Coordinates of C-alpha atoms and ligand atoms in Angstrom, one line a residue:
M5 CA -15.2 -8.5 -4.0
H6 CA -18.3 -7.2 -6.0
S7 CA -21.2 -9.4 -5.1
A8 CA -24.3 -8.7 -7.3
V9 CA -26.4 -8.2 -4.2
S10 CA -24.4 -5.4 -2.7
S11 CA -23.4 -3.6 -5.9
P12 CA -25.4 -0.5 -7.1
A13 CA -24.0 -1.3 -10.6
P14 CA -26.7 -1.9 -13.3
E15 CA -27.1 -5.4 -14.6
W16 CA -25.6 -4.7 -18.1
L17 CA -22.3 -3.4 -16.6
V18 CA -19.8 -6.2 -16.3
V19 CA -16.7 -5.9 -14.1
P20 CA -13.9 -5.9 -16.7
E21 CA -11.0 -8.2 -16.3
D22 CA -8.8 -5.3 -17.0
A23 CA -10.3 -1.8 -16.1
N24 CA -7.6 -0.3 -18.4
D25 CA -8.7 -2.0 -21.5
L26 CA -9.9 -0.1 -24.6
V27 CA -12.8 -1.9 -26.2
P28 CA -12.3 -1.3 -30.0
A29 CA -15.9 -0.6 -30.9
I30 CA -16.1 2.5 -28.8
W31 CA -12.5 4.1 -29.5
P32 CA -10.9 5.4 -32.6
A33 CA -8.9 2.6 -34.2
S34 CA -5.7 4.6 -33.4
A35 CA -6.3 4.5 -29.7
H36 CA -3.9 2.4 -27.7
R37 CA -1.7 2.5 -24.6
D38 CA 2.0 3.1 -24.9
A39 CA 4.7 1.1 -23.0
D40 CA 4.1 3.2 -19.9
G41 CA 0.3 2.8 -20.2
E42 CA -0.6 6.1 -21.4
L43 CA -3.4 6.5 -23.8
V44 CA -2.4 7.6 -27.3
V45 CA -4.9 8.8 -30.0
G46 CA -4.0 9.6 -33.5
G47 CA -0.4 9.1 -32.5
V48 CA -0.6 11.8 -29.8
P49 CA -0.3 11.0 -26.1
A50 CA -3.2 12.2 -23.9
G51 CA -0.9 13.9 -21.4
L52 CA 0.8 15.9 -24.2
L53 CA -2.7 17.0 -25.4
A54 CA -3.8 18.1 -22.0
R55 CA -0.5 20.0 -21.3
T56 CA -0.8 21.7 -24.7
Y57 CA -4.4 22.6 -24.8
G58 CA -5.8 22.2 -21.3
T59 CA -8.8 20.3 -20.1
P60 CA -11.4 19.6 -20.8
L61 CA -10.6 18.9 -24.3
Q62 CA -12.4 17.5 -27.2
V63 CA -10.2 15.4 -29.4
L64 CA -11.1 14.4 -32.9
D65 CA -9.2 11.7 -34.8
E66 CA -9.1 13.0 -38.3
G67 CA -8.1 9.7 -39.8
E68 CA -11.1 7.9 -38.0
V69 CA -13.6 10.5 -39.4
R70 CA -12.2 10.2 -42.9
R71 CA -12.1 6.3 -42.7
R72 CA -15.6 6.2 -41.5
A73 CA -16.9 8.7 -44.2
A74 CA -15.2 6.7 -46.9
A75 CA -16.4 3.3 -45.5
I76 CA -19.9 4.4 -45.4
R77 CA -19.8 5.9 -48.8
S78 CA -18.4 2.6 -50.4
A79 CA -20.9 0.5 -48.4
F80 CA -23.9 2.4 -49.8
D81 CA -22.2 2.6 -53.3
A82 CA -21.7 -1.2 -53.3
A83 CA -25.1 -1.9 -52.0
A84 CA -26.8 0.4 -54.6
E85 CA -24.6 -0.7 -57.5
A86 CA -25.7 -4.3 -56.9
H87 CA -29.2 -3.1 -57.8
G88 CA -28.3 -0.9 -60.7
T89 CA -28.8 2.3 -58.9
T90 CA -26.7 4.9 -57.1
A91 CA -26.5 6.1 -53.5
R92 CA -25.5 9.5 -52.4
V93 CA -24.4 9.9 -48.8
Y94 CA -24.9 13.3 -47.0
Y95 CA -23.0 14.0 -43.8
A96 CA -25.6 15.2 -41.3
G97 CA -23.7 18.2 -40.1
K98 CA -25.8 18.6 -37.0
A99 CA -23.7 15.9 -35.4
L100 CA -20.6 18.0 -35.4
L101 CA -20.1 20.9 -37.7
N102 CA -17.0 23.0 -38.3
T103 CA -15.1 23.8 -41.5
S104 CA -12.4 21.2 -40.9
V105 CA -15.0 18.4 -40.6
V106 CA -16.8 19.7 -43.6
R107 CA -13.5 19.6 -45.7
W108 CA -12.7 16.1 -44.5
V109 CA -16.0 14.6 -45.4
T110 CA -16.4 16.3 -48.7
E111 CA -12.8 15.3 -49.7
E112 CA -14.0 11.8 -49.0
G113 CA -16.7 12.2 -51.5
L114 CA -19.7 13.0 -49.2
N115 CA -22.3 15.7 -49.5
V116 CA -23.4 17.6 -46.6
D117 CA -26.9 18.1 -45.0
V118 CA -27.6 21.4 -43.1
C119 CA -30.7 22.1 -41.1
T120 CA -30.3 25.9 -40.3
G121 CA -28.9 29.0 -42.0
G122 CA -26.0 28.9 -39.5
E123 CA -25.1 25.3 -40.5
L124 CA -25.4 26.5 -44.2
E125 CA -22.9 29.3 -43.5
V126 CA -20.3 26.8 -41.9
A127 CA -20.5 24.5 -44.9
L128 CA -20.1 27.4 -47.3
A129 CA -17.2 28.9 -45.3
A130 CA -15.6 25.4 -45.7
G131 CA -15.7 26.0 -49.4
A132 CA -18.3 23.3 -49.9
D133 CA -20.0 23.2 -53.3
A134 CA -23.4 24.5 -52.7
G135 CA -24.8 22.0 -55.2
R136 CA -23.8 19.3 -52.9
L137 CA -25.6 20.4 -49.9
G138 CA -29.2 19.5 -48.7
F139 CA -31.2 21.9 -46.6
H140 CA -33.7 20.5 -44.0
G141 CA -35.7 21.7 -41.1
N142 CA -39.3 22.2 -40.0
N143 CA -39.2 25.9 -39.7
K144 CA -36.8 27.4 -42.3
S145 CA -37.2 31.2 -42.3
V146 CA -37.8 33.1 -45.5
P147 CA -34.3 34.7 -45.3
E148 CA -32.8 31.3 -44.8
L149 CA -34.6 29.9 -47.8
E150 CA -33.6 33.0 -49.9
R151 CA -29.9 32.5 -49.0
A152 CA -30.1 28.7 -49.8
V153 CA -31.7 29.4 -53.3
E154 CA -29.2 32.3 -53.9
V155 CA -26.1 30.2 -53.2
G156 CA -27.6 27.4 -55.4
I157 CA -28.2 24.8 -52.8
G158 CA -28.7 21.3 -54.2
T159 CA -31.8 20.3 -52.6
V160 CA -34.2 21.9 -50.3
V161 CA -36.2 19.4 -48.3
I162 CA -39.6 20.9 -48.0
D163 CA -41.2 20.0 -44.7
S164 CA -44.7 21.6 -44.8
E165 CA -47.3 23.3 -47.1
I166 CA -46.3 26.8 -45.9
E167 CA -42.8 26.2 -47.1
I168 CA -44.0 25.4 -50.6
E169 CA -45.5 28.7 -50.9
R170 CA -42.4 30.4 -49.3
L171 CA -40.2 28.9 -51.9
A172 CA -42.6 29.5 -54.7
A173 CA -42.5 33.2 -54.0
I174 CA -38.7 33.1 -53.8
V175 CA -38.1 31.2 -57.1
S176 CA -40.6 33.4 -58.9
R177 CA -38.9 36.6 -57.6
T178 CA -35.5 35.4 -58.5
G179 CA -36.3 33.5 -61.6
T180 CA -34.4 30.4 -60.4
T181 CA -35.3 26.7 -60.5
Q182 CA -34.8 24.9 -57.1
R183 CA -34.7 21.2 -56.8
V184 CA -36.8 20.0 -53.9
M185 CA -37.8 16.9 -52.0
L186 CA -40.7 16.5 -49.7
R187 CA -40.2 15.1 -46.2
V188 CA -42.9 12.7 -45.2
N189 CA -43.6 11.1 -41.8
S190 CA -43.8 7.4 -42.5
G191 CA -45.3 6.7 -39.1
V192 CA -42.3 4.6 -38.3
H193 CA -40.4 5.7 -35.2
A194 CA -37.2 3.9 -34.3
E195 CA -35.6 3.6 -31.0
T196 CA -32.2 2.1 -30.4
H197 CA -33.3 -1.6 -30.4
D198 CA -36.9 -1.3 -31.5
F199 CA -39.3 0.5 -33.7
L200 CA -42.8 1.5 -33.4
A201 CA -45.0 1.9 -36.5
T202 CA -48.2 3.9 -36.2
A203 CA -50.7 5.4 -38.5
H204 CA -50.1 8.8 -37.2
E205 CA -46.8 9.8 -35.7
D206 CA -47.0 12.5 -33.1
Q207 CA -44.1 14.7 -34.0
K208 CA -43.3 17.9 -35.8
F209 CA -41.3 16.7 -38.8
G210 CA -42.5 16.2 -42.3
T211 CA -46.0 15.8 -43.6
P212 CA -48.3 12.7 -43.1
L213 CA -48.1 10.2 -46.1
S214 CA -51.9 10.8 -46.8
L215 CA -51.4 14.6 -47.4
A216 CA -48.3 14.2 -49.6
P217 CA -50.0 13.5 -53.0
G218 CA -51.7 16.9 -52.7
L219 CA -48.6 18.7 -51.8
V220 CA -46.6 17.1 -54.4
S221 CA -49.2 18.1 -57.0
R222 CA -48.9 21.6 -55.8
I223 CA -45.1 21.5 -56.0
R224 CA -45.3 20.2 -59.6
E225 CA -47.6 23.2 -60.5
I226 CA -45.0 25.7 -59.6
E227 CA -42.6 26.5 -62.5
G228 CA -39.5 27.2 -60.6
L229 CA -39.7 24.0 -58.4
E230 CA -38.4 20.7 -59.6
F231 CA -39.7 17.8 -57.5
V232 CA -37.1 15.1 -57.3
G233 CA -38.5 12.7 -54.7
L234 CA -39.5 11.9 -51.0
H235 CA -37.4 12.2 -48.0
C236 CA -37.9 10.3 -44.7
H237 CA -35.8 10.0 -41.5
I238 CA -37.2 7.7 -38.8
G239 CA -34.9 8.5 -35.8
S240 CA -31.4 8.2 -34.5
Q241 CA -29.2 5.7 -32.9
I242 CA -31.0 2.8 -34.7
F243 CA -29.4 -0.6 -34.4
G244 CA -31.2 -2.8 -37.0
V245 CA -32.7 -2.6 -40.5
A246 CA -36.3 -3.5 -39.5
G247 CA -37.4 0.1 -38.9
F248 CA -35.8 1.2 -42.3
R249 CA -37.4 -1.7 -43.9
E250 CA -40.9 -0.9 -42.7
S251 CA -40.5 2.9 -43.3
A252 CA -39.2 2.1 -47.0
A253 CA -42.3 -0.1 -47.7
R254 CA -44.6 2.7 -46.6
V255 CA -42.8 5.5 -48.5
L256 CA -42.6 3.3 -51.6
D257 CA -46.4 2.9 -51.9
L258 CA -46.4 6.7 -52.0
H259 CA -43.4 7.0 -54.4
Q260 CA -45.3 4.6 -56.7
E261 CA -48.4 6.6 -56.5
L262 CA -46.6 9.8 -57.4
L263 CA -45.0 8.2 -60.5
A264 CA -48.4 8.5 -62.1
G265 CA -48.0 12.3 -62.1
G266 CA -44.3 12.5 -63.3
D267 CA -40.8 11.4 -62.7
V268 CA -39.7 10.7 -59.1
P269 CA -36.0 10.1 -59.6
Q270 CA -34.8 10.1 -56.0
L271 CA -35.5 8.7 -52.6
N272 CA -33.8 9.8 -49.3
L273 CA -34.1 7.5 -46.4
G274 CA -32.3 9.8 -43.8
G275 CA -29.7 8.8 -41.3
G276 CA -29.8 7.3 -37.9
F277 CA -27.3 4.5 -37.9
G278 CA -26.4 3.6 -34.3
I279 CA -23.0 3.4 -32.7
A280 CA -21.5 1.7 -29.6
Y281 CA -21.2 3.9 -26.5
T282 CA -20.4 1.2 -24.1
R283 CA -19.0 -2.4 -24.3
V284 CA -22.6 -3.8 -24.5
D285 CA -23.8 -1.9 -27.5
T286 CA -23.6 -4.0 -30.6
P287 CA -24.8 -2.0 -33.6
E288 CA -24.7 -3.8 -36.9
P289 CA -21.7 -3.2 -39.1
I290 CA -22.6 -0.3 -41.5
E291 CA -21.9 -2.5 -44.5
D292 CA -24.7 -4.9 -43.4
L293 CA -27.0 -2.1 -42.6
A294 CA -26.4 -0.5 -46.0
Q295 CA -27.0 -3.7 -47.8
G296 CA -30.1 -4.6 -45.8
I297 CA -31.7 -1.2 -46.4
V298 CA -30.8 -1.0 -50.1
D299 CA -32.0 -4.7 -50.6
A300 CA -35.2 -3.9 -48.9
V301 CA -35.8 -1.0 -51.2
A302 CA -34.9 -3.0 -54.2
E303 CA -37.2 -5.7 -53.2
G304 CA -40.0 -3.2 -52.5
C305 CA -39.5 -1.7 -56.1
A306 CA -39.4 -5.1 -57.8
A307 CA -42.6 -6.2 -56.0
R308 CA -44.4 -2.9 -57.2
G309 CA -42.9 -3.2 -60.6
I310 CA -41.2 0.2 -60.4
R311 CA -37.6 1.3 -61.2
I312 CA -35.5 1.7 -58.2
P313 CA -34.7 5.4 -57.7
A314 CA -31.4 7.0 -57.0
L315 CA -31.0 6.7 -53.1
S316 CA -29.6 9.1 -50.6
F317 CA -28.8 8.7 -46.9
E318 CA -27.8 11.2 -44.1
P319 CA -25.5 9.6 -41.4
G320 CA -24.0 11.9 -38.8
R321 CA -23.3 10.0 -35.6
A322 CA -22.0 7.0 -37.5
I323 CA -19.3 9.2 -39.1
V324 CA -18.0 11.2 -36.2
G325 CA -19.4 9.6 -32.9
N326 CA -16.6 7.1 -32.3
A327 CA -13.9 9.4 -33.8
G328 CA -14.1 11.7 -30.8
I329 CA -13.0 11.6 -27.1
T330 CA -13.1 14.0 -24.4
L331 CA -10.2 14.4 -22.0
Y332 CA -11.0 15.6 -18.4
E333 CA -8.9 16.1 -15.4
V334 CA -10.0 14.4 -12.2
G335 CA -10.6 17.0 -9.4
T336 CA -12.2 15.5 -6.4
I337 CA -13.2 12.0 -5.4
K338 CA -15.7 10.8 -2.8
D339 CA -17.2 7.5 -1.7
V340 CA -20.9 7.7 -1.0
A341 CA -22.4 5.0 1.1
L342 CA -25.7 3.6 -0.3
E343 CA -28.3 1.4 1.2
Q344 CA -26.6 -1.4 -0.9
G345 CA -22.9 -1.0 -1.3
E346 CA -21.2 2.3 -2.1
R347 CA -20.5 4.5 -5.0
R348 CA -17.4 6.3 -5.8
Y349 CA -18.1 9.8 -7.3
V350 CA -15.2 11.0 -9.5
S351 CA -15.5 14.7 -10.3
V352 CA -14.0 16.1 -13.5
D353 CA -13.4 19.7 -14.8
G354 CA -16.2 19.7 -17.4
G355 CA -19.7 18.1 -17.5
M356 CA -23.1 18.7 -18.8
S357 CA -21.9 21.9 -20.5
D358 CA -19.6 19.9 -22.9
N359 CA -21.7 16.7 -22.9
A360 CA -25.4 17.3 -22.4
R361 CA -26.5 13.8 -23.6
P362 CA -26.5 12.0 -20.2
A363 CA -28.7 14.7 -18.8
L364 CA -30.9 15.0 -21.9
Y365 CA -31.3 11.4 -23.0
G366 CA -30.0 9.4 -20.1
A367 CA -27.2 8.4 -22.5
Q368 CA -24.6 6.0 -21.1
Y369 CA -20.9 6.4 -21.8
S370 CA -17.7 4.8 -20.8
A371 CA -14.4 6.2 -19.3
R372 CA -10.8 5.1 -18.9
L373 CA -7.8 6.5 -17.2
A374 CA -5.8 8.3 -19.9
S375 CA -2.6 9.7 -18.3
R376 CA -1.6 6.2 -17.1
A377 CA -2.9 2.7 -16.5
G378 CA -4.3 2.1 -13.1
E379 CA -3.0 -0.7 -10.8
D380 CA -5.7 -1.4 -8.4
A381 CA -8.7 -3.7 -8.8
P382 CA -11.8 -2.1 -10.6
V383 CA -14.2 -0.1 -8.4
L384 CA -17.6 1.2 -9.5
V385 CA -17.6 4.9 -10.2
R386 CA -19.9 7.6 -11.4
V387 CA -18.1 10.3 -13.3
V388 CA -19.7 13.7 -12.7
G389 CA -19.0 17.2 -13.8
K390 CA -18.5 20.5 -11.9
H391 CA -21.9 22.0 -12.5
C392 CA -24.4 23.0 -9.7
E393 CA -26.8 20.3 -10.7
S394 CA -27.1 16.6 -9.4
G395 CA -28.0 15.5 -12.9
D396 CA -24.6 16.7 -14.1
I397 CA -23.4 13.1 -15.0
V398 CA -20.6 12.4 -17.5
V399 CA -20.6 8.6 -17.2
D400 CA -23.3 7.1 -15.0
H401 CA -21.8 3.7 -14.5
E402 CA -18.3 2.5 -15.1
Y403 CA -15.4 0.4 -13.5
L404 CA -12.2 2.3 -13.1
P405 CA -9.0 1.0 -11.4
G406 CA -9.4 1.7 -7.7
D407 CA -6.3 3.9 -7.6
V408 CA -7.9 6.7 -9.7
A409 CA -6.9 9.9 -8.2
P410 CA -7.0 13.8 -8.3
G411 CA -4.8 14.9 -11.1
D412 CA -5.3 11.8 -13.3
L413 CA -6.6 12.4 -16.8
L414 CA -9.8 10.6 -17.8
A415 CA -10.9 9.9 -21.3
V416 CA -14.4 9.5 -22.3
P417 CA -14.8 7.9 -25.7
S418 CA -17.5 8.2 -28.4
T419 CA -18.1 11.9 -27.7
G420 CA -17.6 13.0 -31.3
A421 CA -21.3 13.4 -32.2
Y422 CA -23.8 15.7 -30.6
C423 CA -21.6 16.8 -27.7
A424 CA -20.0 20.0 -29.0
P425 CA -23.1 21.0 -30.9
L426 CA -25.2 20.6 -27.8
S427 CA -22.7 22.4 -25.5
S428 CA -23.5 25.4 -23.4
N429 CA -22.0 27.8 -21.1
Y430 CA -24.1 26.7 -18.0
N431 CA -22.5 28.1 -14.9
H432 CA -20.3 30.2 -17.0
I433 CA -18.0 27.4 -17.8
A434 CA -16.1 28.0 -21.2
R435 CA -16.6 25.6 -24.0
P436 CA -13.5 23.5 -24.6
P437 CA -11.4 23.6 -27.9
I438 CA -11.7 20.9 -30.4
V439 CA -8.4 19.5 -31.4
A440 CA -7.7 17.3 -34.4
V441 CA -5.1 14.6 -34.2
R442 CA -3.6 12.6 -37.0
D443 CA -0.3 10.8 -37.5
G444 CA 1.2 12.0 -34.4
E445 CA 0.2 15.7 -34.9
S446 CA -2.4 17.8 -33.3
R447 CA -4.0 21.1 -34.1
V448 CA -6.9 23.3 -33.0
I449 CA -9.8 23.2 -35.3
V450 CA -12.2 25.1 -33.1
R451 CA -10.6 27.3 -30.4
G452 CA -11.8 27.1 -26.8
E453 CA -13.7 30.0 -25.2
S454 CA -11.9 32.4 -23.0
L455 CA -13.1 34.4 -20.0
D456 CA -13.4 37.4 -22.3
D457 CA -15.8 35.4 -24.5
L458 CA -17.8 34.6 -21.5
L459 CA -18.1 38.2 -20.5
A460 CA -18.4 39.6 -24.0
R461 CA -22.2 39.7 -24.3
D462 CA -22.8 41.3 -20.8
A463 CA -23.9 44.7 -21.6
G464 CA -23.4 45.8 -18.1
I465 CA -19.7 45.7 -18.2
E466 CA -17.9 49.0 -19.1
R467 CA -15.5 48.7 -21.9
Ligands
LLP28 N1 -31.2 13.4 -41.1 C1 -32.2 14.0 -40.4 C2 -33.2 14.7 -41.1 C3 -32.0 14.2 -39.0 O1 -32.9 14.8 -38.4 C4 -30.9 13.5 -38.4 C5 -30.8 13.7 -36.9 C6 -29.9 12.9 -39.2 C7 -30.1 12.9 -40.5 C8 -28.7 12.3 -38.6 O2 -28.9 11.3 -37.6 P1 -27.6 10.4 -37.1 O3 -27.2 9.6 -38.3 O4 -26.7 11.3 -36.7 O5 -28.3 9.6 -36.1 N2 -29.2 15.1 -30.4 C9 -29.6 13.7 -30.4 C10 -29.7 13.2 -31.9 C11 -30.6 14.1 -32.7 C12 -30.7 13.8 -34.1 C13 -31.4 14.6 -34.8 N3 -31.5 14.4 -36.3 C14 -28.5 12.8 -29.7 O6 -27.6 13.4 -29.2 O7 -28.7 11.6 -29.7

């Protein structure tokens, strides 16, 4: 039925035996079909969610977020303990930030990493202990730094020389002492399946390794700044330990050099642990990654004859990515004849405003019928949104049952990370609510936007 020659499907996409299947790696563990074939997540049927809250709808499985947060924490704890050190896990809030998620992850024992004053306020509004927050960013403003110091933030990750002086002025004015790290650019840049190591990485974050000793000396001169160690983050959606290993080796050379001038008790190796978005993605289990990275650091320290520092990590996507799904309603369907074969375009009621990742990064996703199981043989589809833009793709390539029809609910899994945070109001489409599900219950954790919200900032409307 689908010969390879006439199909516009990419090579990696296999025709599934069952186009209603739910591949475990890309769904929350709670996801299953009930006896009628309807998708159930967190104990709540997809149809009920759509009727209660409308579509599009972002659904977040609270149990899955908690389970992943706890699993990552214990994976790093165990790996660190085996080498006589400790590991602290910061949830990278940029992946998905609201007060509920902050409470879940902190209750599971995580710290939180924020990268703007706005993210800091969300974490504080959730009641997070400021001492357990880390503050990043390549361009923190003076008011942002003042606020962070004032609330007693655990660590400020200094990104540049200018920031040292900004912080110096603040701590001298307020008479406080602020713990700081220095973000370095190790020259290692990781892509999903690969990494590149260069002498000079061409990007905006951190300071080159060669400049770091001078900057750390400067930090150590300032009375109100306590230098605790180096920070390095090599990228996102990384699948193996090789990039982390190379980066750790480079950073440890510097770490060792800095020990000559005083204590360097900590080392933060960032986040970036990859997840599966489609059935062909095979990230390493987090336990293996944690062990591989911590072993590499321990070996590097042993080889240099130095004590292994207290470690920290900053996963975002690995905690929330697979815990989120987006529900859409199918609106229109059309078959488009191509030079070879044809493609069925399935349009849904959201799109690049609720998930910009396909348009921004060419990200691949999967989709499944959610309101029911389909009956017909699989057909190749492209799920697209309702925006006035041809790049408005939700799922570039997928097989769905051939009887997919207007009014069906579609679920796109693995949308828990970097979808809501990157959402927009393009074409004046309201941002969807975020609903948490757990043990058969659902509740709104971020309300959806209304028409009033969409008009609220237009100064030309008389009120
Ligand atoms: N730490 C730092 C300093 C970071 O810059 C990031 C991500 C993380 C931790 C968390 O990375 P994760 O574990 O979530 O991969 N919008 C892009 C991803 C941008 C990541 C930015 N930094 C995407 O949707 O793929």
